[in-house]
Amino acid sequence: MAVRAVRGAVQLERDEAGHMDEQVGALLTAVLERNSLVADDLISIWFTATPDLRSDFPAAAARGLGIVDVPLICAQELDIVGAMPRVVRVLAHVETYLSKSEIAHVYLGATAALRKDIAQ
């Protein structure tokens, strides 16, 4: 078994706590499902949000999914001119038998344009 990092992102339509919870929850669910992972495989998750998202902590969505014994942290993305707005990014550290090339990085909706090289 190896420690791997899984990337992902989702763009929100609006800055509302319920919407963030729904969209980040969908992103986390997709990351787990596409990599055949369960919550017990998670080591830690790092969330970032663009500066225009202020309604809630993205990590709250993980807690809502029952991910309660995994270290989570939130940070703010750099405020870069021209960057895609209302984006939450995830970097999850996991234990898995998947090789690096088998990891499915999940970029939902418009965020697939952020990492065309690894988006699944």
PDB file of C-alpha atoms in Angstrom:
ATOM      1  CA  MET A   1       0.000   0.000   0.000  1.00  0.00           C
ATOM      2  CA  ALA A   2       1.240   3.487  -0.824  1.00  0.00           C
ATOM      3  CA  VAL A   3       0.464   7.057   0.172  1.00  0.00           C
ATOM      4  CA  ARG A   4      -0.872   9.001  -2.824  1.00  0.00           C
ATOM      5  CA  ALA A   5      -2.218  12.495  -3.395  1.00  0.00           C
ATOM      6  CA  VAL A   6      -5.491  13.021  -5.228  1.00  0.00           C
ATOM      7  CA  ARG A   7      -6.393  16.423  -6.681  1.00  0.00           C
ATOM      8  CA  GLY A   8      -9.802  17.842  -7.476  1.00  0.00           C
ATOM      9  CA  ALA A   9     -11.765  21.043  -7.952  1.00  0.00           C
ATOM     10  CA  VAL A  10     -15.273  22.357  -8.420  1.00  0.00           C
ATOM     11  CA  GLN A  11     -16.598  25.788  -9.380  1.00  0.00           C
ATOM     12  CA  LEU A  12     -19.561  27.084  -7.406  1.00  0.00           C
ATOM     13  CA  GLU A  13     -22.379  28.995  -9.072  1.00  0.00           C
ATOM     14  CA  ARG A  14     -22.783  31.272  -6.056  1.00  0.00           C
ATOM     15  CA  ASP A  15     -21.314  31.896  -2.624  1.00  0.00           C
ATOM     16  CA  GLU A  16     -23.907  30.273  -0.359  1.00  0.00           C
ATOM     17  CA  ALA A  17     -23.142  27.815   2.435  1.00  0.00           C
ATOM     18  CA  GLY A  18     -25.714  25.230   1.345  1.00  0.00           C
ATOM     19  CA  HIS A  19     -24.537  25.354  -2.256  1.00  0.00           C
ATOM     20  CA  MET A  20     -20.898  25.015  -1.169  1.00  0.00           C
ATOM     21  CA  ASP A  21     -21.775  22.039   1.010  1.00  0.00           C
ATOM     22  CA  GLU A  22     -23.599  20.359  -1.883  1.00  0.00           C
ATOM     23  CA  GLN A  23     -20.890  20.976  -4.484  1.00  0.00           C
ATOM     24  CA  VAL A  24     -17.899  20.144  -2.287  1.00  0.00           C
ATOM     25  CA  GLY A  25     -19.747  17.053  -1.076  1.00  0.00           C
ATOM     26  CA  ALA A  26     -20.240  15.989  -4.697  1.00  0.00           C
ATOM     27  CA  LEU A  27     -16.539  16.563  -5.393  1.00  0.00           C
ATOM     28  CA  LEU A  28     -15.417  14.508  -2.397  1.00  0.00           C
ATOM     29  CA  THR A  29     -17.863  11.724  -3.240  1.00  0.00           C
ATOM     30  CA  ALA A  30     -16.532  11.618  -6.809  1.00  0.00           C
ATOM     31  CA  VAL A  31     -12.913  11.531  -5.597  1.00  0.00           C
ATOM     32  CA  LEU A  32     -13.687   8.585  -3.316  1.00  0.00           C
ATOM     33  CA  GLU A  33     -15.802   6.670  -5.842  1.00  0.00           C
ATOM     34  CA  ARG A  34     -13.509   7.132  -8.849  1.00  0.00           C
ATOM     35  CA  ASN A  35     -10.531   5.907  -6.831  1.00  0.00           C
ATOM     36  CA  SER A  36     -12.363   3.079  -5.018  1.00  0.00           C
ATOM     37  CA  LEU A  37     -11.644   4.721  -1.670  1.00  0.00           C
ATOM     38  CA  VAL A  38     -13.527   4.814   1.615  1.00  0.00           C
ATOM     39  CA  ALA A  39     -13.197   7.343   4.420  1.00  0.00           C
ATOM     40  CA  ASP A  40     -10.826   5.017   6.285  1.00  0.00           C
ATOM     41  CA  ASP A  41      -8.326   5.351   3.401  1.00  0.00           C
ATOM     42  CA  LEU A  42      -8.040   9.113   3.927  1.00  0.00           C
ATOM     43  CA  ILE A  43      -4.972  10.469   5.716  1.00  0.00           C
ATOM     44  CA  SER A  44      -5.740  14.193   5.406  1.00  0.00           C
ATOM     45  CA  ILE A  45      -7.472  16.685   3.127  1.00  0.00           C
ATOM     46  CA  TRP A  46      -6.340  20.192   2.241  1.00  0.00           C
ATOM     47  CA  PHE A  47      -9.027  22.522   0.873  1.00  0.00           C
ATOM     48  CA  THR A  48      -8.460  25.873  -0.789  1.00  0.00           C
ATOM     49  CA  ALA A  49     -11.059  28.387  -1.884  1.00  0.00           C
ATOM     50  CA  THR A  50     -10.780  31.466  -4.043  1.00  0.00           C
ATOM     51  CA  PRO A  51     -11.043  34.764  -2.129  1.00  0.00           C
ATOM     52  CA  ASP A  52     -14.594  35.366  -3.393  1.00  0.00           C
ATOM     53  CA  LEU A  53     -15.915  32.400  -1.347  1.00  0.00           C
ATOM     54  CA  ARG A  54     -16.723  33.465   2.213  1.00  0.00           C
ATOM     55  CA  SER A  55     -19.986  31.740   3.134  1.00  0.00           C
ATOM     56  CA  ASP A  56     -18.547  28.620   4.803  1.00  0.00           C
ATOM     57  CA  PHE A  57     -15.529  26.390   5.270  1.00  0.00           C
ATOM     58  CA  PRO A  58     -15.238  23.803   2.464  1.00  0.00           C
ATOM     59  CA  ALA A  59     -14.172  21.242   5.089  1.00  0.00           C
ATOM     60  CA  ALA A  60     -17.671  21.410   6.586  1.00  0.00           C
ATOM     61  CA  ALA A  61     -18.874  19.371   3.602  1.00  0.00           C
ATOM     62  CA  ALA A  62     -16.479  16.556   4.519  1.00  0.00           C
ATOM     63  CA  ARG A  63     -17.805  16.491   8.065  1.00  0.00           C
ATOM     64  CA  GLY A  64     -21.327  16.354   6.621  1.00  0.00           C
ATOM     65  CA  LEU A  65     -20.351  13.231   4.672  1.00  0.00           C
ATOM     66  CA  GLY A  66     -19.222  11.551   7.881  1.00  0.00           C
ATOM     67  CA  ILE A  67     -15.506  12.185   7.419  1.00  0.00           C
ATOM     68  CA  VAL A  68     -15.003  13.076  11.063  1.00  0.00           C
ATOM     69  CA  ASP A  69     -11.693  11.522  12.132  1.00  0.00           C
ATOM     70  CA  VAL A  70      -9.516  12.837   9.285  1.00  0.00           C
ATOM     71  CA  PRO A  71      -7.420  15.991   9.657  1.00  0.00           C
ATOM     72  CA  LEU A  72      -8.834  18.755   7.426  1.00  0.00           C
ATOM     73  CA  ILE A  73      -7.553  22.244   6.762  1.00  0.00           C
ATOM     74  CA  CYS A  74      -8.808  25.174   4.698  1.00  0.00           C
ATOM     75  CA  ALA A  75      -6.767  27.941   3.089  1.00  0.00           C
ATOM     76  CA  GLN A  76      -7.333  30.760   0.645  1.00  0.00           C
ATOM     77  CA  GLU A  77      -6.064  30.602  -2.934  1.00  0.00           C
ATOM     78  CA  LEU A  78      -3.901  33.407  -4.268  1.00  0.00           C
ATOM     79  CA  ASP A  79      -5.922  36.327  -5.637  1.00  0.00           C
ATOM     80  CA  ILE A  80      -4.624  36.214  -9.216  1.00  0.00           C
ATOM     81  CA  VAL A  81      -6.074  38.509 -11.884  1.00  0.00           C
ATOM     82  CA  GLY A  82      -7.999  36.447 -14.437  1.00  0.00           C
ATOM     83  CA  ALA A  83      -8.212  33.306 -12.283  1.00  0.00           C
ATOM     84  CA  MET A  84     -11.396  31.247 -12.413  1.00  0.00           C
ATOM     85  CA  PRO A  85     -13.813  32.578  -9.756  1.00  0.00           C
ATOM     86  CA  ARG A  86     -15.646  30.654  -7.001  1.00  0.00           C
ATOM     87  CA  VAL A  87     -13.406  27.575  -7.055  1.00  0.00           C
ATOM     88  CA  VAL A  88     -12.804  25.081  -4.266  1.00  0.00           C
ATOM     89  CA  ARG A  89      -9.771  22.844  -4.708  1.00  0.00           C
ATOM     90  CA  VAL A  90      -8.971  19.634  -2.838  1.00  0.00           C
ATOM     91  CA  LEU A  91      -5.717  17.819  -2.199  1.00  0.00           C
ATOM     92  CA  ALA A  92      -6.430  14.522  -0.453  1.00  0.00           C
ATOM     93  CA  HIS A  93      -3.686  12.282   0.904  1.00  0.00           C
ATOM     94  CA  VAL A  94      -4.766   8.649   0.812  1.00  0.00           C
ATOM     95  CA  GLU A  95      -3.564   5.110   1.372  1.00  0.00           C
ATOM     96  CA  THR A  96      -4.187   3.008  -1.721  1.00  0.00           C
ATOM     97  CA  TYR A  97      -2.936   0.157  -3.857  1.00  0.00           C
ATOM     98  CA  LEU A  98      -3.381   2.336  -6.964  1.00  0.00           C
ATOM     99  CA  SER A  99      -0.257   3.440  -8.786  1.00  0.00           C
ATOM    100  CA  LYS A 100       0.305   7.145  -9.468  1.00  0.00           C
ATOM    101  CA  SER A 101      -0.865   6.669 -13.054  1.00  0.00           C
ATOM    102  CA  GLU A 102      -4.082   4.970 -11.885  1.00  0.00           C
ATOM    103  CA  ILE A 103      -5.162   7.823  -9.597  1.00  0.00           C
ATOM    104  CA  ALA A 104      -8.254   9.616 -10.918  1.00  0.00           C
ATOM    105  CA  HIS A 105      -7.992  13.353 -10.287  1.00  0.00           C
ATOM    106  CA  VAL A 106     -11.490  14.861 -10.333  1.00  0.00           C
ATOM    107  CA  TYR A 107     -12.234  18.247 -11.863  1.00  0.00           C
ATOM    108  CA  LEU A 108     -15.971  18.808 -12.050  1.00  0.00           C
ATOM    109  CA  GLY A 109     -17.648  21.054 -14.603  1.00  0.00           C
ATOM    110  CA  ALA A 110     -15.692  24.076 -15.823  1.00  0.00           C
ATOM    111  CA  THR A 111     -12.737  23.297 -13.551  1.00  0.00           C
ATOM    112  CA  ALA A 112     -11.597  20.582 -15.973  1.00  0.00           C
ATOM    113  CA  ALA A 113      -9.984  23.475 -17.867  1.00  0.00           C
ATOM    114  CA  LEU A 114      -7.687  24.122 -14.880  1.00  0.00           C
ATOM    115  CA  ARG A 115      -5.748  20.871 -15.281  1.00  0.00           C
ATOM    116  CA  LYS A 116      -6.398  19.375 -18.697  1.00  0.00           C
ATOM    117  CA  ASP A 117      -3.281  17.263 -18.189  1.00  0.00           C
ATOM    118  CA  ILE A 118      -4.706  15.285 -15.243  1.00  0.00           C
ATOM    119  CA  ALA A 119      -8.477  15.887 -15.193  1.00  0.00           C
ATOM    120  CA  GLN A 120     -10.458  12.651 -15.448  1.00  0.00           C
TER     121      GLN A 120
END
